[in-house]
Amino acid sequence: MLKYVNTGIVFQEIPDEVTLSINISRCPCRCPGCHSQYLWQDIGTPLTPMEMDSLISDYGTDITCICLMGGDAEPAYVNMLARHIHREHPTLKVAWYSGRSRIPSSVTRADFDYIKLGPYIEHLGCLKSRTTNQRLYKRAVGDDFLDITYRFWK
């Protein structure tokens, strides 16, 4: 069972979206230089579909996207939550920030509108750095995803 530690409304994680960011604990990636090492611990509140609905109802129409920050310990569960959000809240987009290099086989890409892939490698920088290894993809037609990482570069 995934657990979340905190949430926040963010404007920079997903371009052109007002995003409810949900920080998920028990991260197995443990990237050196990680700015959220507290998320390595098994802490927080279980992130059930009912809890997800409650979080979404707290914000109503103020948000346009849900971003699951982590969840790499249980990617199939992240996928189930994405499917639940699309089914129960069809106006919301769903994003997943993963520290993995590839989308796991247990994940259906079509259940997501955005997927960020890549572990944090300190000397390469985050999404704002042109040298980053991380990539943010946006779903286009069908199962095709477009790399929109350049949107973070100034």
Backbone as JSON Lines, residues from 0, in Angstrom:
{"i":0,"aa":"M","n":[0.85,-1.19,0.0],"ca":[0.0,0.0,0.0],"c":[0.89,1.24,0.0]}
{"i":1,"aa":"L","n":[0.64,2.11,-0.93],"ca":[1.37,3.38,-0.96],"c":[0.85,4.3,0.14]}
{"i":2,"aa":"K","n":[1.76,5.13,0.63],"ca":[1.41,6.15,1.62],"c":[1.89,7.5,1.11]}
{"i":3,"aa":"Y","n":[1.14,8.54,1.46],"ca":[1.59,9.89,1.1],"c":[1.89,10.66,2.38]}
{"i":4,"aa":"V","n":[2.83,11.58,2.26],"ca":[3.29,12.34,3.41],"c":[2.67,13.72,3.43]}
{"i":5,"aa":"N","n":[2.61,14.37,2.27],"ca":[2.04,15.71,2.2],"c":[1.6,16.01,0.78]}
{"i":6,"aa":"T","n":[0.9,17.12,0.65],"ca":[0.4,17.56,-0.65],"c":[0.66,19.06,-0.78]}
{"i":7,"aa":"G","n":[0.5,19.55,-1.98],"ca":[0.6,20.99,-2.2],"c":[0.1,21.34,-3.58]}
{"i":8,"aa":"I","n":[-0.34,22.57,-3.72],"ca":[-0.71,23.07,-5.04],"c":[0.55,23.66,-5.67]}
{"i":9,"aa":"V","n":[0.9,23.18,-6.85],"ca":[2.13,23.62,-7.52],"c":[1.81,24.08,-8.94]}
{"i":10,"aa":"F","n":[2.65,24.95,-9.45],"ca":[2.45,25.52,-10.78],"c":[3.61,25.21,-11.72]}
{"i":11,"aa":"Q","n":[4.7,24.65,-11.2],"ca":[5.88,24.43,-12.02],"c":[6.11,22.98,-12.42]}
{"i":12,"aa":"E","n":[5.51,22.04,-11.73],"ca":[5.8,20.63,-12.01],"c":[5.26,20.17,-13.36]}
{"i":13,"aa":"I","n":[4.06,20.63,-13.7],"ca":[3.43,20.26,-14.98],"c":[3.06,21.55,-15.71]}
{"i":14,"aa":"P","n":[3.69,21.82,-16.84],"ca":[3.41,23.08,-17.55],"c":[1.93,23.25,-17.89]}
{"i":15,"aa":"D","n":[1.44,24.46,-17.69],"ca":[0.07,24.87,-18.05],"c":[-1.01,24.22,-17.18]}
{"i":16,"aa":"E","n":[-0.63,23.64,-16.05],"ca":[-1.6,22.99,-15.18],"c":[-1.49,23.54,-13.76]}
{"i":17,"aa":"V","n":[-2.62,23.58,-13.07],"ca":[-2.65,23.85,-11.63],"c":[-2.74,22.47,-10.99]}
{"i":18,"aa":"T","n":[-1.65,22.08,-10.35],"ca":[-1.46,20.68,-9.99],"c":[-1.49,20.44,-8.49]}
{"i":19,"aa":"L","n":[-2.25,19.43,-8.09],"ca":[-2.18,18.92,-6.74],"c":[-1.06,17.89,-6.73]}
{"i":20,"aa":"S","n":[0.03,18.23,-6.08],"ca":[1.19,17.36,-5.97],"c":[1.06,16.51,-4.71]}
{"i":21,"aa":"I","n":[1.24,15.21,-4.85],"ca":[1.1,14.28,-3.72],"c":[2.44,13.56,-3.55]}
{"i":22,"aa":"N","n":[3.13,13.83,-2.45],"ca":[4.43,13.22,-2.17],"c":[4.26,11.86,-1.52]}
{"i":23,"aa":"I","n":[4.74,10.83,-2.2],"ca":[4.58,9.44,-1.78],"c":[5.88,8.95,-1.13]}
{"i":24,"aa":"S","n":[5.72,8.25,-0.01],"ca":[6.89,7.77,0.73],"c":[7.34,6.39,0.23]}
{"i":25,"aa":"R","n":[8.37,5.87,0.91],"ca":[8.97,4.56,0.63],"c":[9.64,4.51,-0.73]}
{"i":26,"aa":"C","n":[10.31,5.6,-1.1],"ca":[10.99,5.64,-2.4],"c":[12.18,4.68,-2.4]}
{"i":27,"aa":"P","n":[12.2,3.74,-3.36],"ca":[13.31,2.79,-3.42],"c":[14.5,3.33,-4.22]}
{"i":28,"aa":"C","n":[14.35,4.45,-4.9],"ca":[15.4,4.95,-5.79],"c":[16.61,5.48,-5.02]}
{"i":29,"aa":"R","n":[16.36,6.21,-3.94],"ca":[17.42,6.72,-3.06],"c":[18.55,7.4,-3.84]}
{"i":30,"aa":"C","n":[18.18,8.35,-4.66],"ca":[19.15,9.06,-5.49],"c":[20.11,9.87,-4.62]}
{"i":31,"aa":"P","n":[21.42,9.76,-4.84],"ca":[22.36,10.62,-4.12],"c":[22.04,12.09,-4.41]}
{"i":32,"aa":"G","n":[22.03,12.9,-3.38],"ca":[21.71,14.32,-3.55],"c":[20.22,14.61,-3.53]}
{"i":33,"aa":"C","n":[19.39,13.61,-3.26],"ca":[17.93,13.78,-3.24],"c":[17.55,14.88,-2.25]}
{"i":34,"aa":"H","n":[16.65,15.77,-2.68],"ca":[16.21,16.85,-1.8],"c":[15.02,16.43,-0.93]}
{"i":35,"aa":"S","n":[14.55,15.21,-1.08],"ca":[13.39,14.74,-0.3],"c":[13.69,13.4,0.35]}
{"i":36,"aa":"Q","n":[14.81,13.3,1.04],"ca":[15.21,12.02,1.64],"c":[14.19,11.51,2.66]}
{"i":37,"aa":"Y","n":[13.39,12.39,3.23],"ca":[12.36,11.94,4.17],"c":[11.37,10.99,3.49]}
{"i":38,"aa":"L","n":[11.26,11.07,2.16],"ca":[10.34,10.2,1.42],"c":[10.91,8.79,1.23]}
{"i":39,"aa":"W","n":[12.14,8.55,1.68],"ca":[12.69,7.2,1.65],"c":[12.07,6.34,2.74]}
{"i":40,"aa":"Q","n":[11.55,6.96,3.78],"ca":[10.99,6.25,4.93],"c":[9.58,5.73,4.63]}
{"i":41,"aa":"D","n":[9.17,4.74,5.4],"ca":[7.82,4.19,5.29],"c":[6.93,4.96,6.27]}
{"i":42,"aa":"I","n":[6.48,6.14,5.84],"ca":[5.7,7.04,6.69],"c":[4.49,7.56,5.92]}
{"i":43,"aa":"G","n":[3.53,8.11,6.66],"ca":[2.42,8.78,6.01],"c":[1.09,8.06,6.15]}
{"i":44,"aa":"T","n":[0.15,8.57,5.36],"ca":[-1.24,8.1,5.35],"c":[-1.46,7.21,4.13]}
{"i":45,"aa":"P","n":[-2.12,6.05,4.3],"ca":[-2.4,5.2,3.14],"c":[-3.14,5.98,2.04]}
{"i":46,"aa":"L","n":[-2.66,5.82,0.82],"ca":[-3.24,6.52,-0.33],"c":[-4.2,5.57,-1.05]}
{"i":47,"aa":"T","n":[-5.38,5.43,-0.48],"ca":[-6.42,4.59,-1.06],"c":[-7.21,5.41,-2.09]}
{"i":48,"aa":"P","n":[-7.97,4.77,-2.94],"ca":[-8.84,5.54,-3.84],"c":[-9.78,6.47,-3.08]}
{"i":49,"aa":"M","n":[-10.29,6.03,-1.93],"ca":[-11.18,6.87,-1.14],"c":[-10.44,8.1,-0.6]}
{"i":50,"aa":"E","n":[-9.21,7.92,-0.17],"ca":[-8.39,9.05,0.31],"c":[-8.09,9.99,-0.86]}
{"i":51,"aa":"M","n":[-7.81,9.43,-2.03],"ca":[-7.57,10.26,-3.22],"c":[-8.79,11.11,-3.52]}
{"i":52,"aa":"D","n":[-9.97,10.51,-3.48],"ca":[-11.21,11.27,-3.73],"c":[-11.38,12.39,-2.72]}
{"i":53,"aa":"S","n":[-11.03,12.14,-1.47],"ca":[-11.13,13.15,-0.43],"c":[-10.17,14.32,-0.7]}
{"i":54,"aa":"L","n":[-8.94,14.0,-1.08],"ca":[-7.96,15.05,-1.41],"c":[-8.46,15.9,-2.59]}
{"i":55,"aa":"I","n":[-8.99,15.24,-3.6],"ca":[-9.49,15.96,-4.78],"c":[-10.68,16.83,-4.4]}
{"i":56,"aa":"S","n":[-11.58,16.33,-3.58],"ca":[-12.76,17.11,-3.22],"c":[-12.39,18.34,-2.4]}
{"i":57,"aa":"D","n":[-11.26,18.29,-1.69],"ca":[-10.8,19.46,-0.92],"c":[-10.5,20.65,-1.82]}
{"i":58,"aa":"Y","n":[-10.14,20.39,-3.08],"ca":[-9.73,21.46,-3.99],"c":[-10.75,21.77,-5.08]}
{"i":59,"aa":"G","n":[-11.7,20.89,-5.29],"ca":[-12.76,21.15,-6.27],"c":[-12.19,21.48,-7.64]}
{"i":60,"aa":"T","n":[-12.72,22.54,-8.22],"ca":[-12.31,22.94,-9.57],"c":[-11.09,23.84,-9.59]}
{"i":61,"aa":"D","n":[-10.44,24.01,-8.43],"ca":[-9.23,24.85,-8.38],"c":[-8.02,24.15,-9.01]}
{"i":62,"aa":"I","n":[-8.09,22.83,-9.19],"ca":[-6.96,22.1,-9.77],"c":[-7.34,21.52,-11.13]}
{"i":63,"aa":"T","n":[-6.32,21.29,-11.96],"ca":[-6.54,20.7,-13.28],"c":[-5.78,19.38,-13.45]}
{"i":64,"aa":"C","n":[-4.91,19.08,-12.48],"ca":[-4.04,17.91,-12.63],"c":[-3.68,17.37,-11.25]}
{"i":65,"aa":"I","n":[-3.48,16.06,-11.19],"ca":[-2.96,15.38,-10.0],"c":[-1.59,14.84,-10.39]}
{"i":66,"aa":"C","n":[-0.56,15.12,-9.59],"ca":[0.78,14.58,-9.86],"c":[1.21,13.7,-8.69]}
{"i":67,"aa":"L","n":[1.38,12.44,-8.99],"ca":[1.86,11.48,-8.0],"c":[3.39,11.53,-8.02]}
{"i":68,"aa":"M","n":[3.95,12.05,-6.94],"ca":[5.39,12.26,-6.83],"c":[6.0,11.03,-6.17]}
{"i":69,"aa":"G","n":[6.43,10.08,-6.96],"ca":[6.98,8.84,-6.44],"c":[6.01,7.7,-6.62]}
{"i":70,"aa":"G","n":[6.18,6.69,-5.79],"ca":[5.36,5.49,-5.92],"c":[6.1,4.38,-6.64]}
{"i":71,"aa":"D","n":[7.41,4.57,-6.82],"ca":[8.21,3.58,-7.54],"c":[8.26,2.22,-6.85]}
{"i":72,"aa":"A","n":[7.94,2.17,-5.57],"ca":[7.9,0.89,-4.85],"c":[6.72,0.03,-5.32]}
{"i":73,"aa":"E","n":[5.66,0.67,-5.86],"ca":[4.47,-0.05,-6.29],"c":[3.88,0.59,-7.56]}
{"i":74,"aa":"P","n":[4.56,0.46,-8.69],"ca":[4.07,1.12,-9.91],"c":[2.7,0.64,-10.37]}
{"i":75,"aa":"A","n":[2.36,-0.61,-10.14],"ca":[1.02,-1.1,-10.53],"c":[-0.06,-0.39,-9.72]}
{"i":76,"aa":"Y","n":[0.23,-0.09,-8.46],"ca":[-0.73,0.63,-7.62],"c":[-0.86,2.08,-8.09]}
{"i":77,"aa":"V","n":[0.25,2.7,-8.49],"ca":[0.2,4.05,-9.06],"c":[-0.7,4.04,-10.29]}
{"i":78,"aa":"N","n":[-0.55,3.02,-11.11],"ca":[-1.37,2.9,-12.31],"c":[-2.85,2.76,-11.96]}
{"i":79,"aa":"M","n":[-3.15,1.95,-10.94],"ca":[-4.54,1.79,-10.51],"c":[-5.12,3.13,-10.05]}
{"i":80,"aa":"L","n":[-4.33,3.92,-9.32],"ca":[-4.8,5.24,-8.88],"c":[-5.05,6.16,-10.07]}
{"i":81,"aa":"A","n":[-4.16,6.12,-11.05],"ca":[-4.33,6.95,-12.25],"c":[-5.63,6.58,-12.97]}
{"i":82,"aa":"R","n":[-5.88,5.3,-13.1],"ca":[-7.11,4.84,-13.75],"c":[-8.33,5.28,-12.95]}
{"i":83,"aa":"H","n":[-8.24,5.19,-11.63],"ca":[-9.33,5.62,-10.76],"c":[-9.61,7.12,-10.94]}
{"i":84,"aa":"I","n":[-8.56,7.93,-10.95],"ca":[-8.74,9.37,-11.12],"c":[-9.41,9.68,-12.45]}
{"i":85,"aa":"H","n":[-8.95,9.06,-13.52],"ca":[-9.57,9.32,-14.83],"c":[-11.04,8.87,-14.87]}
{"i":86,"aa":"R","n":[-11.34,7.78,-14.2],"ca":[-12.72,7.27,-14.21],"c":[-13.64,8.13,-13.35]}
{"i":87,"aa":"E","n":[-13.19,8.48,-12.14],"ca":[-14.04,9.19,-11.19],"c":[-13.97,10.71,-11.3]}
{"i":88,"aa":"H","n":[-12.92,11.23,-11.92],"ca":[-12.7,12.68,-12.04],"c":[-12.2,12.97,-13.46]}
{"i":89,"aa":"P","n":[-13.04,12.75,-14.46],"ca":[-12.59,12.78,-15.86],"c":[-12.06,14.13,-16.35]}
{"i":90,"aa":"T","n":[-12.31,15.21,-15.65],"ca":[-11.77,16.51,-16.09],"c":[-10.32,16.72,-15.66]}
{"i":91,"aa":"L","n":[-9.84,15.87,-14.74],"ca":[-8.46,16.03,-14.24],"c":[-7.46,15.25,-15.08]}
{"i":92,"aa":"K","n":[-6.29,15.84,-15.24],"ca":[-5.18,15.13,-15.87],"c":[-4.39,14.45,-14.77]}
{"i":93,"aa":"V","n":[-3.65,13.41,-15.17],"ca":[-2.87,12.64,-14.2],"c":[-1.42,12.59,-14.65]}
{"i":94,"aa":"A","n":[-0.54,12.93,-13.7],"ca":[0.91,12.9,-13.95],"c":[1.57,11.99,-12.93]}
{"i":95,"aa":"W","n":[2.7,11.42,-13.34],"ca":[3.5,10.59,-12.44],"c":[4.95,10.99,-12.57]}
{"i":96,"aa":"Y","n":[5.56,11.37,-11.46],"ca":[7.0,11.63,-11.4],"c":[7.66,10.37,-10.87]}
{"i":97,"aa":"S","n":[8.38,9.67,-11.74],"ca":[9.05,8.43,-11.37],"c":[10.56,8.62,-11.44]}
{"i":98,"aa":"G","n":[11.27,7.97,-10.54],"ca":[12.72,7.99,-10.56],"c":[13.3,6.87,-11.41]}
{"i":99,"aa":"R","n":[12.44,6.11,-12.03],"ca":[12.89,5.01,-12.89],"c":[13.37,5.55,-14.24]}
{"i":100,"aa":"S","n":[14.17,4.76,-14.91],"ca":[14.65,5.15,-16.24],"c":[13.67,4.75,-17.34]}
{"i":101,"aa":"R","n":[12.84,3.75,-17.04],"ca":[11.85,3.27,-18.01],"c":[10.51,3.06,-17.33]}
{"i":102,"aa":"I","n":[9.46,3.06,-18.12],"ca":[8.13,2.78,-17.6],"c":[8.04,1.27,-17.34]}
{"i":103,"aa":"P","n":[7.7,0.87,-16.12],"ca":[7.58,-0.56,-15.83],"c":[6.5,-1.23,-16.67]}
{"i":104,"aa":"S","n":[6.67,-2.51,-16.91],"ca":[5.7,-3.26,-17.73],"c":[4.33,-3.34,-17.07]}
{"i":105,"aa":"S","n":[4.27,-3.14,-15.75],"ca":[2.99,-3.19,-15.04],"c":[2.19,-1.89,-15.18]}
{"i":106,"aa":"V","n":[2.73,-0.92,-15.9],"ca":[2.08,0.38,-16.06],"c":[1.55,0.53,-17.48]}
{"i":107,"aa":"T","n":[0.3,0.98,-17.58],"ca":[-0.32,1.27,-18.87],"c":[-0.16,2.75,-19.15]}
{"i":108,"aa":"R","n":[0.65,3.09,-20.13],"ca":[0.96,4.49,-20.42],"c":[-0.29,5.32,-20.69]}
{"i":109,"aa":"A","n":[-1.29,4.74,-21.31],"ca":[-2.51,5.48,-21.66],"c":[-3.29,5.95,-20.44]}
{"i":110,"aa":"D","n":[-2.96,5.44,-19.25],"ca":[-3.63,5.88,-18.03],"c":[-3.06,7.19,-17.49]}
{"i":111,"aa":"F","n":[-2.04,7.71,-18.14],"ca":[-1.38,8.94,-17.69],"c":[-1.38,9.99,-18.78]}
{"i":112,"aa":"D","n":[-1.46,11.24,-18.37],"ca":[-1.35,12.36,-19.31],"c":[0.08,12.87,-19.38]}
{"i":113,"aa":"Y","n":[0.82,12.7,-18.28],"ca":[2.22,13.11,-18.2],"c":[2.98,12.06,-17.41]}
{"i":114,"aa":"I","n":[4.22,11.8,-17.82],"ca":[5.11,10.93,-17.05],"c":[6.5,11.54,-17.08]}
{"i":115,"aa":"K","n":[7.07,11.72,-15.88],"ca":[8.47,12.15,-15.77],"c":[9.28,10.93,-15.42]}
{"i":116,"aa":"L","n":[10.34,10.69,-16.18],"ca":[11.22,9.55,-15.94],"c":[12.64,10.03,-15.68]}
{"i":117,"aa":"G","n":[13.36,9.26,-14.89],"ca":[14.77,9.5,-14.67],"c":[15.12,9.74,-13.23]}
{"i":118,"aa":"P","n":[16.15,9.06,-12.76],"ca":[16.62,9.32,-11.4],"c":[17.3,10.69,-11.36]}
{"i":119,"aa":"Y","n":[17.34,11.27,-10.17],"ca":[18.05,12.53,-10.01],"c":[19.54,12.23,-9.96]}
{"i":120,"aa":"I","n":[20.29,12.82,-10.88],"ca":[21.75,12.71,-10.9],"c":[22.28,14.12,-10.7]}
{"i":121,"aa":"E","n":[22.83,14.36,-9.52],"ca":[23.15,15.71,-9.07],"c":[23.95,16.51,-10.1]}
{"i":122,"aa":"H","n":[25.01,15.94,-10.67],"ca":[25.84,16.72,-11.59],"c":[25.15,17.01,-12.93]}
{"i":123,"aa":"L","n":[24.06,16.31,-13.22],"ca":[23.3,16.59,-14.45],"c":[22.17,17.58,-14.21]}
{"i":124,"aa":"G","n":[21.75,17.7,-12.94],"ca":[20.72,18.67,-12.59],"c":[19.31,18.14,-12.75]}
{"i":125,"aa":"C","n":[18.36,18.99,-12.36],"ca":[16.94,18.64,-12.42],"c":[16.37,19.03,-13.78]}
{"i":126,"aa":"L","n":[15.05,18.98,-13.91],"ca":[14.4,19.26,-15.18],"c":[14.74,20.64,-15.74]}
{"i":127,"aa":"K","n":[15.06,21.61,-14.87],"ca":[15.37,22.96,-15.33],"c":[16.73,23.07,-16.01]}
{"i":128,"aa":"S","n":[17.56,22.05,-15.86],"ca":[18.9,22.06,-16.44],"c":[18.89,21.42,-17.83]}
{"i":129,"aa":"R","n":[19.53,22.07,-18.77],"ca":[19.61,21.51,-20.13],"c":[20.42,20.21,-20.18]}
{"i":130,"aa":"T","n":[21.22,19.95,-19.15],"ca":[22.04,18.74,-19.12],"c":[21.37,17.58,-18.39]}
{"i":131,"aa":"T","n":[20.14,17.78,-17.93],"ca":[19.46,16.76,-17.13],"c":[19.25,15.46,-17.91]}
{"i":132,"aa":"N","n":[19.28,14.37,-17.18],"ca":[18.91,13.06,-17.74],"c":[17.41,12.83,-17.6]}
{"i":133,"aa":"Q","n":[16.74,13.62,-16.77],"ca":[15.31,13.44,-16.53],"c":[14.51,13.99,-17.71]}
{"i":134,"aa":"R","n":[13.37,13.39,-17.98],"ca":[12.53,13.81,-19.09],"c":[11.07,13.8,-18.65]}
{"i":135,"aa":"L","n":[10.34,14.85,-19.09],"ca":[8.9,14.9,-18.86],"c":[8.21,14.69,-20.2]}
{"i":136,"aa":"Y","n":[7.32,13.7,-20.22],"ca":[6.6,13.36,-21.44],"c":[5.12,13.69,-21.28]}
{"i":137,"aa":"K","n":[4.53,14.18,-22.35],"ca":[3.1,14.49,-22.39],"c":[2.45,13.57,-23.42]}
{"i":138,"aa":"R","n":[1.31,12.98,-23.01],"ca":[0.6,12.1,-23.94],"c":[0.05,12.91,-25.09]}
{"i":139,"aa":"A","n":[0.25,12.41,-26.27],"ca":[-0.25,13.05,-27.49],"c":[-1.4,12.18,-28.0]}
{"i":140,"aa":"V","n":[-1.42,11.88,-29.26],"ca":[-2.46,11.05,-29.86],"c":[-2.2,9.59,-29.5]}
{"i":141,"aa":"G","n":[-3.24,8.92,-29.04],"ca":[-3.12,7.5,-28.7],"c":[-2.14,7.28,-27.58]}
{"i":142,"aa":"D","n":[-1.22,6.35,-27.78],"ca":[-0.21,6.04,-26.77],"c":[1.09,6.79,-26.99]}
{"i":143,"aa":"D","n":[1.14,7.67,-27.97],"ca":[2.37,8.42,-28.22],"c":[2.59,9.47,-27.14]}
{"i":144,"aa":"F","n":[3.83,9.63,-26.73],"ca":[4.21,10.64,-25.75],"c":[5.27,11.54,-26.37]}
{"i":145,"aa":"L","n":[5.13,12.83,-26.13],"ca":[6.1,13.81,-26.62],"c":[6.96,14.29,-25.47]}
{"i":146,"aa":"D","n":[8.25,14.42,-25.72],"ca":[9.18,14.93,-24.73],"c":[8.99,16.45,-24.65]}
{"i":147,"aa":"I","n":[8.55,16.95,-23.49],"ca":[8.34,18.39,-23.32],"c":[9.3,18.97,-22.28]}
{"i":148,"aa":"T","n":[10.39,18.29,-22.03],"ca":[11.36,18.74,-21.04],"c":[11.84,20.16,-21.34]}
{"i":149,"aa":"Y","n":[11.98,20.5,-22.61],"ca":[12.45,21.83,-23.01],"c":[11.61,22.95,-22.42]}
{"i":150,"aa":"R","n":[10.38,22.66,-22.05],"ca":[9.5,23.7,-21.48],"c":[10.02,24.23,-20.14]}
{"i":151,"aa":"F","n":[10.91,23.49,-19.5],"ca":[11.49,23.91,-18.22],"c":[12.73,24.79,-18.4]}
{"i":152,"aa":"W","n":[13.28,24.78,-19.61],"ca":[14.54,25.5,-19.85],"c":[14.26,26.96,-20.19]}
{"i":153,"aa":"K","n":[15.09,27.83,-19.67],"ca":[14.95,29.26,-19.97],"c":[16.06,29.74,-20.85]}
